[in-house]
Amino acid sequence: MSFASMARSAGASLFAPGSKGFVRRLQCLLTLALGTVSLPSLANGGEANLVLPNLNDPALATFFGGLTGSTLLSYGLIICVLGLAFGAVIYAQVKKMPVHRSMAEVSELIYETCKTYMLTQGKFLLVLEAFIAAVIVVYFGFVAQNAQGGAGLPASEVALILAFSLVGIAGSYGVAWFGIRINTLANSRTAFASLEGKAFPVYAIPMKSGISIGMLLISTELLIMLCILLFIPESLAGKCFIGFAIGESLGAAALRIAGGIFTKIADIGSDLMKIVFGIKEDDARNPGVIADCVGDNAGDSVGPTADGFETYGVTGVALITFIMLAVPEAAVQVQLLVWIFVMRVMMIIASGASYIGNEIVMKSIYGAKDRFNFEAPLTSLVWVTSIVSLILTFIVSKALIGNIAIAGKVYGDLWWQLSLIITFGTLAGAIIPEVVKVFTSTHSRHVKEVVTASREGGASLNILAGLTAGNFSSFWMGVIIVGLMTGAYLVSQAELAQVINPDHGATMAAVFSFGLVAFGFLGMGPVTIAVDSYGPVTDNAQSVYELSMIEAIPGIEEEVKKDFGVALNFDKAKDLLEENDGAGNTFKATAKPVLIGTAVVGAATMVFSIIFMLTGGLVSDVQKLSMLYPPFLLGLISGGATIFWFSGASMQAVSTGAYRAVEFIKQNMKLDAGATKASLEDSKKVVAICTQYAQKGMFNIFMAVFFGTLACAFVEPFFFIGYLVSLAIIGLYQAVFMANAGGAWDNAKKIVETELRAKGTELHAAAVIGDTVGDPFKDTSSVAMNPIIKFTTLFGLLAVEMGVGMVAHGQQTLTYVMAGACLLVNLYFVYRSFYGMRIEVLEASSDSK
């Protein structure tokens, strides 16, 4: 019995005696209403109805002298397990590193507070999942075509798809939790290692933490996707991929946005105290410092880790979807799918080997030095991994598909052409960080320009110089991405165009090449995640050092010498930690455009898959993909508007939350002669303020995005295509502009503090103010556009198919009614995202209550 049939039976007895609760009845009625009107499925199915080929059929394709695709990919499971073991071993090594109890206590306090935050976010994620689950149930339970050609899958299959959406959320959530655990171990170990005055351990410990996260994240993602591919029936695997991708996309969007709001409320609240009270960085008397440390993990560890997990998965799902829609030959489908997954397995090997080799060489070069440029070994790792990945891509491709034959014809050049296309993306993963450093590094002329402008122009010219850097960076980032995609397009027009589709080979090959560029962006995924995760450890290490108050502990020098054999050098330790934080800031900035670029290029592949479905394989309605078709043009305009609303809504949540945090901290800062530390109760209160506004802001944004996507998908499918295209392109430039402007302001402050040693001056005040402007730019609004773009595209996939199915069966009026209703809800939450979040000055009497 299909899910739809079961639902109709349930509806017949909905108001029978004993039915429970009005709310439950209302939920049932809404589901039945949506489902009943959508019962007729799309005649040709859709993206979520794809059936994967049988990878175990030797008649379709074999590899390495007779291995079927399933057998070959099953070996990939072993590599994934080894990748997980690699991450676990590094974790154990970090945990065993020496640390003084005073620093360990601080890092454990940070972790315990992070745990509270994560548990709160976990409950919140389940609430948001309820909205997604409703759409999944309606679509797959009532609309999707079943094996008999009717509408609605069996309840067991719908439940499996729902389960994989929960697996997606759990994956994003789980790797994010692992990230904060190892980072909060590494921060105190890094702080302690600095006491000896040696530079290399201060670099090596955050790097260990980062590669542990990167290897575990990518191995977990690939393990889940291989399990779906190998162990779920072909008729269900595509649907489970979609459910998994939507779940991880929801998890990443929620954790990225909420984490970004949380961390910048705390950061601004803590930083402004340096100006208000003239206190030092991470002063233990500041109640906002603990919240700032938690925020470093919530925003710079939890968010990026969940984002990276989702990016890797969604890009893969986009390519799988495209292959199944655009490639008619099952034999070609098998060979491309197996090739893509083998490339992914190879990437884990390349990243692990590159890290080990790079660490050996870097230790031989820098191990004995008192000081070195902390960016140098990080840059070396990125380039080494890129080159190793590039070489392995060609070697493995030659071995795997070097003599690929389609319909009896051998295509002897396809292996290197596909490898070259991926290489454009792999190079992007190395070139983009270099371009970003031009605008955000402490050695950048743009960053030094921000400092110079601040000398005479104060905060005003500081901000203008940062905006200039951000604008220039967007231009050059566009040039790089367009150049790489153009190269991929030109290569794709050779044998790939002949193989991929007999009717529209040139177009299909071009779009597939763009997806492979996005795939190549992630070619060194573990290392990209590692250098991004480096930043929150270096940032926290400074805070742990100050909060531990280790310098004031009686007899500390003798104690550390006796217990650890280390002679203390406090001044050098602080200098090393600050310099390393600058490198962390730079490499946090370099990872953001890589993930953002992947979102846009990968979304392009997914959008084309939707186009292919709507046009019946580019046969009908192609003229509607034109500026001359008004709904398409209106969609283009609407997508851009959404990007600017989102930028404002996320910053509004930060500014209001920061106002409340600053207000509380100013009232509770104790600078009396005997005060040495802020009370734990006051610190927890600041954390509570950050959490409150992070969740409030996130809920408004999620609801607006959720109902806005439904409205756009229901109103007209080609309007929705224009909306998605605009969302991706304008989102790319807005995100890069904001991320790099924020990075320039951040490291300009770092130059003032470390190189110029000008803390407490007017120049420092101007740099701090610029940094507080950049905080929500770089760590809230810009970074969250990546999961927002992908979530909208993936979730819209189901919504647009539902809308098309309704219109195809004479229910256009109802579709417009639903679009209008969803738009009203969307506009309500858009309104709330400002007017429900704006700063209101509380009465003194209410403050005291």
mmCIF file with all atom_site columns, N, CA and C in Angstrom, residues 677-729:
data_model
loop_
_atom_site.group_PDB
_atom_site.id
_atom_site.type_symbol
_atom_site.label_atom_id
_atom_site.label_alt_id
_atom_site.label_comp_id
_atom_site.label_asym_id
_atom_site.label_entity_id
_atom_site.label_seq_id
_atom_site.pdbx_PDB_ins_code
_atom_site.Cartn_x
_atom_site.Cartn_y
_atom_site.Cartn_z
_atom_site.occupancy
_atom_site.B_iso_or_equiv
_atom_site.pdbx_formal_charge
_atom_site.auth_seq_id
_atom_site.auth_comp_id
_atom_site.auth_asym_id
_atom_site.auth_atom_id
_atom_site.pdbx_PDB_model_num
ATOM 1   N N  . LYS A 1 677 ? 39.176 38.142 38.299  1.00 0.00 ? 677 LYS A N  1
ATOM 2   C CA . LYS A 1 677 ? 38.436 37.406 37.285  1.00 0.00 ? 677 LYS A CA 1
ATOM 3   C C  . LYS A 1 677 ? 36.967 37.773 37.324  1.00 0.00 ? 677 LYS A C  1
ATOM 4   N N  . ALA A 1 678 ? 36.325 37.715 36.155  1.00 0.00 ? 678 ALA A N  1
ATOM 5   C CA . ALA A 1 678 ? 34.875 37.863 36.126  1.00 0.00 ? 678 ALA A CA 1
ATOM 6   C C  . ALA A 1 678 ? 34.247 36.628 36.751  1.00 0.00 ? 678 ALA A C  1
ATOM 7   N N  . SER A 1 679 ? 33.085 36.808 37.346  1.00 0.00 ? 679 SER A N  1
ATOM 8   C CA . SER A 1 679 ? 32.415 35.667 37.960  1.00 0.00 ? 679 SER A CA 1
ATOM 9   C C  . SER A 1 679 ? 31.899 34.725 36.880  1.00 0.00 ? 679 SER A C  1
ATOM 10  N N  . LEU A 1 680 ? 31.835 33.458 37.220  1.00 0.00 ? 680 LEU A N  1
ATOM 11  C CA . LEU A 1 680 ? 31.334 32.460 36.282  1.00 0.00 ? 680 LEU A CA 1
ATOM 12  C C  . LEU A 1 680 ? 29.872 32.740 35.927  1.00 0.00 ? 680 LEU A C  1
ATOM 13  N N  . GLU A 1 681 ? 29.125 33.232 36.903  1.00 0.00 ? 681 GLU A N  1
ATOM 14  C CA . GLU A 1 681 ? 27.706 33.544 36.672  1.00 0.00 ? 681 GLU A CA 1
ATOM 15  C C  . GLU A 1 681 ? 27.554 34.640 35.617  1.00 0.00 ? 681 GLU A C  1
ATOM 16  N N  . ASP A 1 682 ? 28.382 35.703 35.701  1.00 0.00 ? 682 ASP A N  1
ATOM 17  C CA . ASP A 1 682 ? 28.308 36.783 34.716  1.00 0.00 ? 682 ASP A CA 1
ATOM 18  C C  . ASP A 1 682 ? 28.722 36.290 33.329  1.00 0.00 ? 682 ASP A C  1
ATOM 19  N N  . SER A 1 683 ? 29.752 35.457 33.282  1.00 0.00 ? 683 SER A N  1
ATOM 20  C CA . SER A 1 683 ? 30.202 34.913 31.993  1.00 0.00 ? 683 SER A CA 1
ATOM 21  C C  . SER A 1 683 ? 29.103 34.075 31.349  1.00 0.00 ? 683 SER A C  1
ATOM 22  N N  . LYS A 1 684 ? 28.406 33.262 32.155  1.00 0.00 ? 684 LYS A N  1
ATOM 23  C CA . LYS A 1 684 ? 27.326 32.438 31.628  1.00 0.00 ? 684 LYS A CA 1
ATOM 24  C C  . LYS A 1 684 ? 26.162 33.296 31.136  1.00 0.00 ? 684 LYS A C  1
ATOM 25  N N  . LYS A 1 685 ? 25.956 34.431 31.783  1.00 0.00 ? 685 LYS A N  1
ATOM 26  C CA . LYS A 1 685 ? 24.881 35.325 31.358  1.00 0.00 ? 685 LYS A CA 1
ATOM 27  C C  . LYS A 1 685 ? 25.163 35.886 29.963  1.00 0.00 ? 685 LYS A C  1
ATOM 28  N N  . VAL A 1 686 ? 26.428 36.229 29.701  1.00 0.00 ? 686 VAL A N  1
ATOM 29  C CA . VAL A 1 686 ? 26.790 36.724 28.370  1.00 0.00 ? 686 VAL A CA 1
ATOM 30  C C  . VAL A 1 686 ? 26.587 35.618 27.336  1.00 0.00 ? 686 VAL A C  1
ATOM 31  N N  . VAL A 1 687 ? 26.969 34.395 27.690  1.00 0.00 ? 687 VAL A N  1
ATOM 32  C CA . VAL A 1 687 ? 26.746 33.259 26.790  1.00 0.00 ? 687 VAL A CA 1
ATOM 33  C C  . VAL A 1 687 ? 25.253 33.086 26.513  1.00 0.00 ? 687 VAL A C  1
ATOM 34  N N  . ALA A 1 688 ? 24.434 33.253 27.537  1.00 0.00 ? 688 ALA A N  1
ATOM 35  C CA . ALA A 1 688 ? 22.982 33.112 27.367  1.00 0.00 ? 688 ALA A CA 1
ATOM 36  C C  . ALA A 1 688 ? 22.433 34.185 26.428  1.00 0.00 ? 688 ALA A C  1
ATOM 37  N N  . ILE A 1 689 ? 22.948 35.412 26.541  1.00 0.00 ? 689 ILE A N  1
ATOM 38  C CA . ILE A 1 689 ? 22.516 36.487 25.644  1.00 0.00 ? 689 ILE A CA 1
ATOM 39  C C  . ILE A 1 689 ? 22.876 36.138 24.200  1.00 0.00 ? 689 ILE A C  1
ATOM 40  N N  . CYS A 1 690 ? 24.098 35.666 24.005  1.00 0.00 ? 690 CYS A N  1
ATOM 41  C CA . CYS A 1 690 ? 24.542 35.284 22.655  1.00 0.00 ? 690 CYS A CA 1
ATOM 42  C C  . CYS A 1 690 ? 23.666 34.171 22.082  1.00 0.00 ? 690 CYS A C  1
ATOM 43  N N  . THR A 1 691 ? 23.377 33.160 22.900  1.00 0.00 ? 691 THR A N  1
ATOM 44  C CA . THR A 1 691 ? 22.567 32.033 22.441  1.00 0.00 ? 691 THR A CA 1
ATOM 45  C C  . THR A 1 691 ? 21.148 32.484 22.106  1.00 0.00 ? 691 THR A C  1
ATOM 46  N N  . GLN A 1 692 ? 20.600 33.344 22.945  1.00 0.00 ? 692 GLN A N  1
ATOM 47  C CA . GLN A 1 692 ? 19.222 33.826 22.739  1.00 0.00 ? 692 GLN A CA 1
ATOM 48  C C  . GLN A 1 692 ? 19.078 34.520 21.386  1.00 0.00 ? 692 GLN A C  1
ATOM 49  N N  . TYR A 1 693 ? 19.974 35.447 21.083  1.00 0.00 ? 693 TYR A N  1
ATOM 50  C CA . TYR A 1 693 ? 19.841 36.200 19.839  1.00 0.00 ? 693 TYR A CA 1
ATOM 51  C C  . TYR A 1 693 ? 20.272 35.384 18.632  1.00 0.00 ? 693 TYR A C  1
ATOM 52  N N  . ALA A 1 694 ? 21.185 34.430 18.849  1.00 0.00 ? 694 ALA A N  1
ATOM 53  C CA . ALA A 1 694 ? 21.572 33.550 17.739  1.00 0.00 ? 694 ALA A CA 1
ATOM 54  C C  . ALA A 1 694 ? 20.379 32.712 17.296  1.00 0.00 ? 694 ALA A C  1
ATOM 55  N N  . GLN A 1 695 ? 19.650 32.156 18.254  1.00 0.00 ? 695 GLN A N  1
ATOM 56  C CA . GLN A 1 695 ? 18.508 31.310 17.898  1.00 0.00 ? 695 GLN A CA 1
ATOM 57  C C  . GLN A 1 695 ? 17.333 32.118 17.380  1.00 0.00 ? 695 GLN A C  1
ATOM 58  N N  . LYS A 1 696 ? 17.120 33.276 17.974  1.00 0.00 ? 696 LYS A N  1
ATOM 59  C CA . LYS A 1 696 ? 16.017 34.123 17.520  1.00 0.00 ? 696 LYS A CA 1
ATOM 60  C C  . LYS A 1 696 ? 16.264 34.586 16.084  1.00 0.00 ? 696 LYS A C  1
ATOM 61  N N  . GLY A 1 697 ? 17.492 35.045 15.826  1.00 0.00 ? 697 GLY A N  1
ATOM 62  C CA . GLY A 1 697 ? 17.828 35.480 14.476  1.00 0.00 ? 697 GLY A CA 1
ATOM 63  C C  . GLY A 1 697 ? 17.771 34.339 13.489  1.00 0.00 ? 697 GLY A C  1
ATOM 64  N N  . MET A 1 698 ? 18.296 33.167 13.888  1.00 0.00 ? 698 MET A N  1
ATOM 65  C CA . MET A 1 698 ? 18.310 32.011 12.997  1.00 0.00 ? 698 MET A CA 1
ATOM 66  C C  . MET A 1 698 ? 16.892 31.567 12.656  1.00 0.00 ? 698 MET A C  1
ATOM 67  N N  . PHE A 1 699 ? 15.997 31.560 13.629  1.00 0.00 ? 699 PHE A N  1
ATOM 68  C CA . PHE A 1 699 ? 14.630 31.104 13.375  1.00 0.00 ? 699 PHE A CA 1
ATOM 69  C C  . PHE A 1 699 ? 13.931 32.018 12.365  1.00 0.00 ? 699 PHE A C  1
ATOM 70  N N  . ASN A 1 700 ? 14.067 33.325 12.530  1.00 0.00 ? 700 ASN A N  1
ATOM 71  C CA . ASN A 1 700 ? 13.472 34.254 11.568  1.00 0.00 ? 700 ASN A CA 1
ATOM 72  C C  . ASN A 1 700 ? 14.009 34.020 10.163  1.00 0.00 ? 700 ASN A C  1
ATOM 73  N N  . ILE A 1 701 ? 15.332 33.848 10.072  1.00 0.00 ? 701 ILE A N  1
ATOM 74  C CA . ILE A 1 701 ? 15.961 33.657 8.762   1.00 0.00 ? 701 ILE A CA 1
ATOM 75  C C  . ILE A 1 701 ? 15.522 32.333 8.144   1.00 0.00 ? 701 ILE A C  1
ATOM 76  N N  . PHE A 1 702 ? 15.527 31.269 8.939   1.00 0.00 ? 702 PHE A N  1
ATOM 77  C CA . PHE A 1 702 ? 15.141 29.964 8.394   1.00 0.00 ? 702 PHE A CA 1
ATOM 78  C C  . PHE A 1 702 ? 13.706 29.985 7.885   1.00 0.00 ? 702 PHE A C  1
ATOM 79  N N  . MET A 1 703 ? 12.796 30.538 8.674   1.00 0.00 ? 703 MET A N  1
ATOM 80  C CA . MET A 1 703 ? 11.388 30.542 8.262   1.00 0.00 ? 703 MET A CA 1
ATOM 81  C C  . MET A 1 703 ? 11.176 31.379 6.999   1.00 0.00 ? 703 MET A C  1
ATOM 82  N N  . ALA A 1 704 ? 11.886 32.497 6.907   1.00 0.00 ? 704 ALA A N  1
ATOM 83  C CA . ALA A 1 704 ? 11.772 33.324 5.705   1.00 0.00 ? 704 ALA A CA 1
ATOM 84  C C  . ALA A 1 704 ? 12.315 32.581 4.486   1.00 0.00 ? 704 ALA A C  1
ATOM 85  N N  . VAL A 1 705 ? 13.453 31.912 4.643   1.00 0.00 ? 705 VAL A N  1
ATOM 86  C CA . VAL A 1 705 ? 14.039 31.165 3.528   1.00 0.00 ? 705 VAL A CA 1
ATOM 87  C C  . VAL A 1 705 ? 13.148 29.975 3.148   1.00 0.00 ? 705 VAL A C  1
ATOM 88  N N  . PHE A 1 706 ? 12.650 29.257 4.142   1.00 0.00 ? 706 PHE A N  1
ATOM 89  C CA . PHE A 1 706 ? 11.817 28.081 3.906   1.00 0.00 ? 706 PHE A CA 1
ATOM 90  C C  . PHE A 1 706 ? 10.559 28.449 3.111   1.00 0.00 ? 706 PHE A C  1
ATOM 91  N N  . PHE A 1 707 ? 9.809  29.420 3.608   1.00 0.00 ? 707 PHE A N  1
ATOM 92  C CA . PHE A 1 707 ? 8.555  29.778 2.931   1.00 0.00 ? 707 PHE A CA 1
ATOM 93  C C  . PHE A 1 707 ? 8.806  30.591 1.668   1.00 0.00 ? 707 PHE A C  1
ATOM 94  N N  . GLY A 1 708 ? 9.900  31.345 1.620   1.00 0.00 ? 708 GLY A N  1
ATOM 95  C CA . GLY A 1 708 ? 10.244 32.056 0.393   1.00 0.00 ? 708 GLY A CA 1
ATOM 96  C C  . GLY A 1 708 ? 10.565 31.097 -0.735  1.00 0.00 ? 708 GLY A C  1
ATOM 97  N N  . THR A 1 709 ? 11.276 30.013 -0.403  1.00 0.00 ? 709 THR A N  1
ATOM 98  C CA . THR A 1 709 ? 11.597 29.003 -1.415  1.00 0.00 ? 709 THR A CA 1
ATOM 99  C C  . THR A 1 709 ? 10.330 28.332 -1.928  1.00 0.00 ? 709 THR A C  1
ATOM 100 N N  . LEU A 1 710 ? 9.418  27.984 -1.032  1.00 0.00 ? 710 LEU A N  1
ATOM 101 C CA . LEU A 1 710 ? 8.148  27.383 -1.454  1.00 0.00 ? 710 LEU A CA 1
ATOM 102 C C  . LEU A 1 710 ? 7.357  28.334 -2.345  1.00 0.00 ? 710 LEU A C  1
ATOM 103 N N  . ALA A 1 711 ? 7.309  29.617 -1.959  1.00 0.00 ? 711 ALA A N  1
ATOM 104 C CA . ALA A 1 711 ? 6.551  30.605 -2.737  1.00 0.00 ? 711 ALA A CA 1
ATOM 105 C C  . ALA A 1 711 ? 7.117  30.720 -4.151  1.00 0.00 ? 711 ALA A C  1
ATOM 106 N N  . CYS A 1 712 ? 8.429  30.846 -4.267  1.00 0.00 ? 712 CYS A N  1
ATOM 107 C CA . CYS A 1 712 ? 9.055  31.007 -5.580  1.00 0.00 ? 712 CYS A CA 1
ATOM 108 C C  . CYS A 1 712 ? 8.901  29.749 -6.432  1.00 0.00 ? 712 CYS A C  1
ATOM 109 N N  . ALA A 1 713 ? 8.981  28.591 -5.818  1.00 0.00 ? 713 ALA A N  1
ATOM 110 C CA . ALA A 1 713 ? 8.860  27.338 -6.560  1.00 0.00 ? 713 ALA A CA 1
ATOM 111 C C  . ALA A 1 713 ? 7.429  27.104 -7.035  1.00 0.00 ? 713 ALA A C  1
ATOM 112 N N  . PHE A 1 714 ? 6.457  27.503 -6.230  1.00 0.00 ? 714 PHE A N  1
ATOM 113 C CA . PHE A 1 714 ? 5.060  27.282 -6.591  1.00 0.00 ? 714 PHE A CA 1
ATOM 114 C C  . PHE A 1 714 ? 4.550  28.296 -7.619  1.00 0.00 ? 714 PHE A C  1
ATOM 115 N N  . VAL A 1 715 ? 5.062  29.515 -7.576  1.00 0.00 ? 715 VAL A N  1
ATOM 116 C CA . VAL A 1 715 ? 4.460  30.566 -8.394  1.00 0.00 ? 715 VAL A CA 1
ATOM 117 C C  . VAL A 1 715 ? 4.689  30.314 -9.885  1.00 0.00 ? 715 VAL A C  1
ATOM 118 N N  . GLU A 1 716 ? 5.896  29.855 -10.254 1.00 0.00 ? 716 GLU A N  1
ATOM 119 C CA . GLU A 1 716 ? 6.190  29.578 -11.669 1.00 0.00 ? 716 GLU A CA 1
ATOM 120 C C  . GLU A 1 716 ? 7.570  28.955 -11.736 1.00 0.00 ? 716 GLU A C  1
ATOM 121 N N  . PRO A 1 717 ? 7.714  27.788 -12.355 1.00 0.00 ? 717 PRO A N  1
ATOM 122 C CA . PRO A 1 717 ? 9.011  27.095 -12.293 1.00 0.00 ? 717 PRO A CA 1
ATOM 123 C C  . PRO A 1 717 ? 10.166 27.876 -12.901 1.00 0.00 ? 717 PRO A C  1
ATOM 124 N N  . PHE A 1 718 ? 9.929  28.611 -13.979 1.00 0.00 ? 718 PHE A N  1
ATOM 125 C CA . PHE A 1 718 ? 11.036 29.347 -14.600 1.00 0.00 ? 718 PHE A CA 1
ATOM 126 C C  . PHE A 1 718 ? 11.336 30.642 -13.851 1.00 0.00 ? 718 PHE A C  1
ATOM 127 N N  . PHE A 1 719 ? 10.355 31.158 -13.139 1.00 0.00 ? 719 PHE A N  1
ATOM 128 C CA . PHE A 1 719 ? 10.634 32.236 -12.178 1.00 0.00 ? 719 PHE A CA 1
ATOM 129 C C  . PHE A 1 719 ? 11.630 31.710 -11.143 1.00 0.00 ? 719 PHE A C  1
ATOM 130 N N  . PHE A 1 720 ? 11.396 30.483 -10.692 1.00 0.00 ? 720 PHE A N  1
ATOM 131 C CA . PHE A 1 720 ? 12.258 29.892 -9.668  1.00 0.00 ? 720 PHE A CA 1
ATOM 132 C C  . PHE A 1 720 ? 13.670 29.659 -10.203 1.00 0.00 ? 720 PHE A C  1
ATOM 133 N N  . ILE A 1 721 ? 13.790 29.258 -11.470 1.00 0.00 ? 721 ILE A N  1
ATOM 134 C CA . ILE A 1 721 ? 15.122 29.071 -12.057 1.00 0.00 ? 721 ILE A CA 1
ATOM 135 C C  . ILE A 1 721 ? 15.879 30.396 -12.053 1.00 0.00 ? 721 ILE A C  1
ATOM 136 N N  . GLY A 1 722 ? 15.212 31.469 -12.480 1.00 0.00 ? 722 GLY A N  1
ATOM 137 C CA . GLY A 1 722 ? 15.857 32.782 -12.453 1.00 0.00 ? 722 GLY A CA 1
ATOM 138 C C  . GLY A 1 722 ? 16.245 33.189 -11.053 1.00 0.00 ? 722 GLY A C  1
ATOM 139 N N  . TYR A 1 723 ? 15.383 32.875 -10.103 1.00 0.00 ? 723 TYR A N  1
ATOM 140 C CA . TYR A 1 723 ? 15.645 33.184 -8.695  1.00 0.00 ? 723 TYR A CA 1
ATOM 141 C C  . TYR A 1 723 ? 16.910 32.479 -8.206  1.00 0.00 ? 723 TYR A C  1
ATOM 142 N N  . LEU A 1 724 ? 17.044 31.187 -8.537  1.00 0.00 ? 724 LEU A N  1
ATOM 143 C CA . LEU A 1 724 ? 18.216 30.420 -8.095  1.00 0.00 ? 724 LEU A CA 1
ATOM 144 C C  . LEU A 1 724 ? 19.498 30.914 -8.755  1.00 0.00 ? 724 LEU A C  1
ATOM 145 N N  . VAL A 1 725 ? 19.423 31.251 -10.041 1.00 0.00 ? 725 VAL A N  1
ATOM 146 C CA . VAL A 1 725 ? 20.609 31.744 -10.753 1.00 0.00 ? 725 VAL A CA 1
ATOM 147 C C  . VAL A 1 725 ? 21.095 33.051 -10.126 1.00 0.00 ? 725 VAL A C  1
ATOM 148 N N  . SER A 1 726 ? 20.170 33.954 -9.885  1.00 0.00 ? 726 SER A N  1
ATOM 149 C CA . SER A 1 726 ? 20.518 35.247 -9.287  1.00 0.00 ? 726 SER A CA 1
ATOM 150 C C  . SER A 1 726 ? 21.039 35.074 -7.869  1.00 0.00 ? 726 SER A C  1
ATOM 151 N N  . LEU A 1 727 ? 20.392 34.200 -7.113  1.00 0.00 ? 727 LEU A N  1
ATOM 152 C CA . LEU A 1 727 ? 20.807 33.942 -5.731  1.00 0.00 ? 727 LEU A CA 1
ATOM 153 C C  . LEU A 1 727 ? 22.267 33.491 -5.695  1.00 0.00 ? 727 LEU A C  1
ATOM 154 N N  . ALA A 1 728 ? 22.642 32.597 -6.620  1.00 0.00 ? 728 ALA A N  1
ATOM 155 C CA . ALA A 1 728 ? 24.000 32.058 -6.629  1.00 0.00 ? 728 ALA A CA 1
ATOM 156 C C  . ALA A 1 728 ? 25.018 33.108 -7.061  1.00 0.00 ? 728 ALA A C  1
ATOM 157 N N  . ILE A 1 729 ? 24.744 33.815 -8.130  1.00 0.00 ? 729 ILE A N  1
ATOM 158 C CA . ILE A 1 729 ? 25.749 34.740 -8.682  1.00 0.00 ? 729 ILE A CA 1
ATOM 159 C C  . ILE A 1 729 ? 25.920 35.965 -7.792  1.00 0.00 ? 729 ILE A C  1
#
